[in-house]
Amino acid sequence: MRRRPRRLRTDGIRPLVSETTLSPQDLIAPVFVDATTDDRQPIESMPGHERVPVAEAVDRVEEVRETGVEAIILFGIPESKDETGSRAWADDGVVQRATRQITDETDAYVITDVCLCEYTSHGHCGVLEASAPEDAHVTVDNDRTLDLLGKIARSHASAGADMVAPSGMMDGMVDAIRRSLDGEGFEHVPVMSYAAKYESAFYGPFRDAADGAPAFGDRRHYQMDPANAREASREVSLDVEQGADVLMVKPALPYLDVIADVRREFDHPVAAYNVSGEYAMLHAAAEKGWLDLDAVARESLLSIKRAGADLILTYFAESVAEQL
C-alpha cells in the first residue's frame, strides 16, 4: 500500500505533524471577586474555584499567572443590588476596586465582564420593560440598557481594565460602549463582544458562582435560540460593523459549528467561552471514575481551538496550562 497514514503516527513524527496546539497564552481564566465576604468561598458546583474577597484579588490572579496563564476575566458580586444594577458602574464597585489593585500590582492582562445580571435585584441583564415580570414581552428594555452598559465599560476602563467584554446580548451594545469609551479618551481599550451568546442550559453553575440567576422567567428574549446557526452570522456581522475587536461564541462545545463558521466568515480574533456547565459535567464524570479529567479537559480545549477559536475562556485554564 502506497498510502499508510499510520506512518505519521509514530512517536517521533506525531508531534511534528500535529495540526492544532494549545499554549497557556491561548487561555483566559475567569476570576470571581466577592464584595460580601472576607474569606474565600468555594463554589460547590465548580470544583476547584472560589469567590475571593477584594483583598485577595491580587493573590488569586498571581496564582493564575504561576501556571503561565497571563489573561483573566473579572466577574464581581456586589455588596448590594437594585433594580438598575447601579453598583455595576460605581467608582468603588467590586470590579473597579479589584481592577485597580490587580493592574497596580501585577502584569496580568485584565478583561472585565460588562453586564448587569450580577448587579440587578431581578437578575436580568438590563433595565426591565414596564410590564415585567407580570406580562413580559421582551423582558429587558434594550435601548434604556445601552446607556448603562456604556457607563459600566467607562468605569472599568477608568479603573485600568485592558479590555471590556459586554455579555448582555443587547442590540447596539458594542456601538454604545465604543462611543462611551472613545468619548472619554479610551480609544485604546478593545471590546471583546459576546457576539453569539446562546440561551443555554450549560450556564447553571456560573449563575451559582456569580449570584446572577434571573428572579423570574429566563433570558430567551435577548440571548440566542440554540436552534439557530445562521442567525449567529447576522449577530456577529452587526458587532463587527459597530467596532468589536474580538468576537466571542458562548458556550463552546455545543457550538463548535458556530465557532467554525465565525472563523471562516470574519478575520477578527475569535474567542470561545468553555462555560461552567461544560466544566462541571466533566468533573462530575471524573468523580464517578468514568473519565480521566486531565485528558478530557485538554481534549475539549483542543477541539475548541481546532474549530477556530484563537482565545479560550475556560475554568480549566490553570489545570490545563500546567500540563502544557
Coordinates of C-alpha atoms in Angstrom, one line a residue:
M1 CA 0.0 0.0 0.0
R2 CA 1.4 3.4 -1.0
R3 CA -0.9 5.3 1.4
R4 CA -0.3 4.4 5.0
P5 CA -1.5 7.2 7.3
R6 CA 0.0 5.4 10.3
R7 CA 3.5 6.3 9.1
L8 CA 2.8 9.8 10.5
R9 CA 1.6 8.5 13.9
T10 CA 4.8 7.2 15.4
D11 CA 6.2 8.9 18.5
G12 CA 8.9 10.8 16.7
I13 CA 6.9 12.3 13.9
R14 CA 3.5 12.6 15.6
P15 CA 4.2 16.0 17.4
L16 CA 5.8 17.4 14.2
V17 CA 2.7 17.0 12.2
S18 CA 0.2 17.9 14.9
E19 CA -2.2 20.4 13.3
T20 CA -3.5 22.1 16.5
T21 CA -1.6 23.2 19.5
L22 CA -2.5 24.7 22.8
S23 CA -0.5 27.1 24.9
P24 CA -1.2 29.0 28.2
Q25 CA -1.2 32.1 26.0
D26 CA -4.4 30.9 24.4
L27 CA -6.3 30.7 27.7
I28 CA -8.2 33.2 29.8
A29 CA -9.0 32.4 33.4
P30 CA -12.3 33.6 35.0
V31 CA -11.9 35.2 38.4
F32 CA -14.8 35.8 40.8
V33 CA -14.4 38.7 43.3
D34 CA -17.0 39.0 46.0
A35 CA -17.6 42.2 48.0
T36 CA -19.8 40.4 50.5
T37 CA -17.2 38.2 52.1
D38 CA -13.9 38.5 53.9
D39 CA -12.9 34.9 53.2
R40 CA -12.6 32.7 50.1
Q41 CA -15.9 30.9 49.4
P42 CA -15.7 27.6 47.5
I43 CA -18.1 27.3 44.6
E44 CA -19.7 23.9 45.1
S45 CA -20.9 23.4 41.6
M46 CA -17.5 24.3 40.1
P47 CA -14.9 22.2 42.0
G48 CA -11.6 24.0 42.4
H49 CA -13.0 27.5 42.0
E50 CA -13.8 30.1 44.7
R51 CA -15.2 33.5 45.2
V52 CA -12.4 35.7 46.6
P53 CA -12.7 38.9 48.6
V54 CA -11.4 42.0 47.1
A55 CA -8.4 42.0 49.4
E56 CA -7.3 38.7 47.9
A57 CA -7.9 39.5 44.2
V58 CA -4.2 40.1 43.6
D59 CA -3.2 36.8 45.3
R60 CA -5.8 35.0 43.2
V61 CA -4.5 36.5 40.0
E62 CA -0.9 35.6 40.9
E63 CA -2.0 32.0 41.4
V64 CA -3.3 32.1 37.8
R65 CA -0.1 33.6 36.5
E66 CA 2.0 31.0 38.1
T67 CA 0.6 28.4 35.7
G68 CA 1.6 30.5 32.7
V69 CA -1.8 32.0 32.0
E70 CA -1.5 35.8 31.7
A71 CA -5.1 36.9 31.0
I72 CA -8.0 36.9 33.4
I73 CA -11.6 38.0 33.1
L74 CA -13.2 39.5 36.2
F75 CA -16.7 38.9 37.5
G76 CA -18.0 40.7 40.5
I77 CA -20.5 40.0 43.3
P78 CA -21.5 43.4 44.7
E79 CA -22.4 44.3 48.3
S80 CA -25.9 45.4 47.3
K81 CA -28.3 45.2 44.3
D82 CA -31.1 47.3 43.0
E83 CA -33.5 47.5 40.0
T84 CA -31.0 49.1 37.7
G85 CA -27.8 47.5 38.9
S86 CA -26.2 50.8 39.8
R87 CA -23.3 49.2 41.7
A88 CA -22.1 48.0 38.3
W89 CA -20.7 51.4 37.3
A90 CA -19.8 52.7 40.8
D91 CA -16.3 54.0 41.2
D92 CA -15.9 52.0 44.3
G93 CA -17.7 48.9 42.9
V94 CA -16.3 45.4 43.4
V95 CA -14.8 45.1 39.9
Q96 CA -13.5 48.6 39.8
R97 CA -11.6 48.1 43.1
A98 CA -10.3 44.7 42.1
T99 CA -9.1 46.0 38.7
R100 CA -7.2 48.9 40.3
Q101 CA -5.4 46.5 42.6
I102 CA -4.6 43.9 40.0
T103 CA -3.4 46.4 37.4
D104 CA -1.3 48.2 40.0
E105 CA 0.4 45.1 41.5
T106 CA 0.6 42.6 38.6
D107 CA 1.3 42.3 34.9
A108 CA -1.9 40.3 34.2
Y109 CA -4.0 41.3 31.2
V110 CA -7.3 42.3 32.8
I111 CA -10.6 41.8 30.9
T112 CA -13.8 42.8 32.6
D113 CA -17.3 41.5 32.1
V114 CA -19.7 44.3 31.2
C115 CA -23.2 43.2 32.1
L116 CA -25.9 43.9 34.8
C117 CA -27.2 40.5 35.7
E118 CA -24.9 40.2 38.8
Y119 CA -26.0 43.7 40.0
T120 CA -29.7 43.8 39.4
S121 CA -32.1 42.7 42.1
H122 CA -34.1 40.8 39.5
G123 CA -31.1 39.1 37.9
H124 CA -31.8 40.1 34.3
C125 CA -29.2 41.7 32.1
G126 CA -30.6 45.2 31.9
V127 CA -33.5 47.6 32.8
L128 CA -36.8 45.8 32.8
E129 CA -39.6 46.7 30.5
A130 CA -42.6 48.3 32.2
S131 CA -44.8 45.2 32.1
A132 CA -42.2 42.8 33.5
P133 CA -42.4 40.4 35.3
E134 CA -46.2 40.2 35.2
D135 CA -46.5 40.3 31.4
A136 CA -43.0 40.5 30.0
H137 CA -42.9 40.8 26.2
V138 CA -39.2 41.3 25.7
T139 CA -38.2 41.4 29.4
V140 CA -35.3 43.8 29.1
D141 CA -35.7 47.3 27.7
N142 CA -32.9 47.2 25.2
D143 CA -32.4 50.9 24.5
R144 CA -32.6 52.1 28.1
T145 CA -30.0 49.5 29.0
L146 CA -27.4 50.7 26.4
D147 CA -26.5 53.9 28.3
L148 CA -25.9 51.8 31.4
L149 CA -23.6 49.5 29.6
G150 CA -21.6 52.5 28.4
K151 CA -21.3 53.7 31.9
I152 CA -20.0 50.3 33.1
A153 CA -17.4 50.0 30.4
R154 CA -16.2 53.5 31.0
S155 CA -15.9 52.9 34.7
H156 CA -13.9 49.7 34.1
A157 CA -11.6 51.5 31.7
S158 CA -11.1 54.3 34.2
A159 CA -10.1 51.6 36.8
G160 CA -7.5 50.3 34.4
A161 CA -9.1 47.4 32.5
D162 CA -7.2 46.4 29.5
M163 CA -10.2 45.1 27.6
V164 CA -14.0 45.2 28.2
A165 CA -16.3 42.3 27.3
P166 CA -20.1 43.1 27.0
S167 CA -22.1 39.9 27.5
G168 CA -25.8 41.1 27.7
M169 CA -26.7 40.5 24.0
M170 CA -28.4 43.9 23.7
D171 CA -28.8 45.2 20.2
G172 CA -26.3 48.0 19.6
M173 CA -24.3 47.3 22.8
V174 CA -20.9 47.4 21.0
D175 CA -21.7 50.8 19.4
A176 CA -22.9 52.2 22.7
I177 CA -19.8 51.0 24.5
R178 CA -17.4 52.1 21.8
R179 CA -18.9 55.6 21.8
S180 CA -18.7 55.8 25.6
L181 CA -15.1 54.7 25.7
D182 CA -14.0 56.9 22.8
G183 CA -15.8 59.9 24.3
E184 CA -13.7 59.7 27.5
G185 CA -10.3 59.1 25.8
F186 CA -10.3 55.3 26.0
E187 CA -9.9 54.7 22.2
H188 CA -7.1 52.2 23.0
V189 CA -9.3 49.9 25.1
P190 CA -10.6 47.0 22.9
V191 CA -14.0 45.4 23.1
M192 CA -14.4 41.6 23.2
S193 CA -18.1 41.2 22.4
Y194 CA -20.1 38.1 23.4
A195 CA -21.3 38.3 19.8
A196 CA -23.1 35.0 19.6
K197 CA -24.3 34.1 23.1
Y198 CA -26.9 31.4 23.3
E199 CA -29.7 30.9 25.8
S200 CA -28.1 27.8 27.1
A201 CA -28.8 25.2 29.8
F202 CA -25.0 25.0 30.4
Y203 CA -24.8 28.2 32.4
G204 CA -26.2 26.8 35.7
P205 CA -23.1 26.6 37.8
F206 CA -22.0 30.1 36.8
R207 CA -25.2 31.6 38.0
D208 CA -24.5 29.9 41.3
A209 CA -20.9 31.3 41.3
A210 CA -21.9 34.9 40.3
D211 CA -25.2 35.0 42.1
G212 CA -26.8 36.1 38.8
A213 CA -29.8 33.8 38.2
P214 CA -32.9 35.6 37.0
A215 CA -35.6 36.0 39.7
F216 CA -38.3 35.3 37.2
G217 CA -38.5 33.9 33.7
D218 CA -35.5 33.3 31.6
R219 CA -33.3 35.1 29.0
R220 CA -34.8 33.8 25.8
H221 CA -35.9 37.3 24.8
Y222 CA -32.3 38.5 24.5
Q223 CA -30.0 35.5 24.2
M224 CA -30.0 33.4 21.0
D225 CA -32.0 30.3 20.3
P226 CA -29.8 27.2 20.4
A227 CA -31.5 26.0 17.3
N228 CA -30.1 28.9 15.2
A229 CA -26.7 28.9 13.5
R230 CA -27.3 31.3 10.6
E231 CA -28.6 33.9 13.0
A232 CA -25.1 33.9 14.6
S233 CA -23.6 35.3 11.4
R234 CA -26.1 38.2 11.5
E235 CA -25.4 38.9 15.1
V236 CA -21.6 38.8 14.6
S237 CA -21.8 41.0 11.5
L238 CA -23.6 43.7 13.5
D239 CA -20.9 43.7 16.2
V240 CA -18.1 43.9 13.5
E241 CA -19.9 46.9 12.0
Q242 CA -20.1 48.5 15.4
G243 CA -16.4 48.2 16.1
A244 CA -15.9 44.9 18.1
D245 CA -12.3 43.9 18.2
V246 CA -12.7 40.3 19.3
L247 CA -15.7 38.1 18.6
M248 CA -16.9 35.5 21.2
V249 CA -19.1 32.5 20.9
K250 CA -20.7 31.2 24.1
P251 CA -21.0 28.3 25.0
A252 CA -18.2 26.5 23.2
L253 CA -18.5 22.7 22.9
P254 CA -22.2 22.6 21.9
Y255 CA -21.5 25.3 19.3
L256 CA -18.3 24.2 17.6
D257 CA -20.1 24.6 14.3
V258 CA -20.8 28.3 15.1
I259 CA -17.1 28.9 16.1
A260 CA -16.0 27.3 12.8
D261 CA -18.5 29.5 10.8
V262 CA -17.3 32.7 12.6
R263 CA -13.7 31.8 11.9
R264 CA -14.4 31.3 8.2
E265 CA -16.5 34.4 7.7
F266 CA -14.6 37.0 9.7
D267 CA -11.0 38.0 10.0
H268 CA -11.2 39.2 13.6
P269 CA -9.8 37.2 16.5
V270 CA -12.3 34.6 17.7
A271 CA -12.9 33.8 21.3
A272 CA -14.9 30.9 22.8
Y273 CA -16.3 30.5 26.3
N274 CA -15.9 27.0 27.7
V275 CA -18.7 27.6 30.2
S276 CA -19.4 26.4 33.7
G277 CA -21.7 23.5 32.7
E278 CA -19.1 22.1 30.4
Y279 CA -16.6 22.3 33.2
A280 CA -18.9 20.8 35.9
M281 CA -20.1 17.9 33.8
L282 CA -16.5 16.7 33.2
H283 CA -15.7 17.0 36.8
A284 CA -18.9 15.0 37.7
A285 CA -18.0 12.2 35.3
A286 CA -14.4 12.1 36.6
E287 CA -15.6 11.9 40.2
K288 CA -17.6 8.8 39.1
G289 CA -14.4 7.3 37.6
W290 CA -15.9 7.4 34.2
L291 CA -13.4 9.8 32.6
D292 CA -9.8 10.9 33.0
L293 CA -10.3 14.6 33.9
D294 CA -7.0 15.9 32.7
A295 CA -7.3 14.1 29.4
V296 CA -10.8 15.1 28.6
A297 CA -10.2 18.7 29.7
R298 CA -7.3 19.0 27.3
E299 CA -9.1 17.3 24.5
S300 CA -12.1 19.6 25.0
L301 CA -9.9 22.7 24.7
L302 CA -8.1 21.2 21.7
S303 CA -11.4 20.7 19.9
I304 CA -12.4 24.3 20.6
K305 CA -9.1 25.6 19.2
R306 CA -9.3 23.2 16.2
A307 CA -12.8 24.6 15.4
G308 CA -11.2 28.0 15.0
A309 CA -11.0 29.8 18.4
D310 CA -7.9 31.9 18.9
L311 CA -8.7 32.6 22.6
I312 CA -10.5 30.3 25.1
L313 CA -12.1 31.4 28.3
T314 CA -12.2 28.3 30.5
Y315 CA -12.3 27.2 34.1
F316 CA -9.7 24.6 33.1
A317 CA -7.2 27.3 32.3
E318 CA -4.9 26.7 35.2
S319 CA -5.1 22.9 35.3
V320 CA -4.5 22.6 31.5
A321 CA -1.8 25.2 31.4
E322 CA 0.1 23.2 34.0
Q323 CA 0.0 20.2 31.6
L324 CA 1.4 22.1 28.6

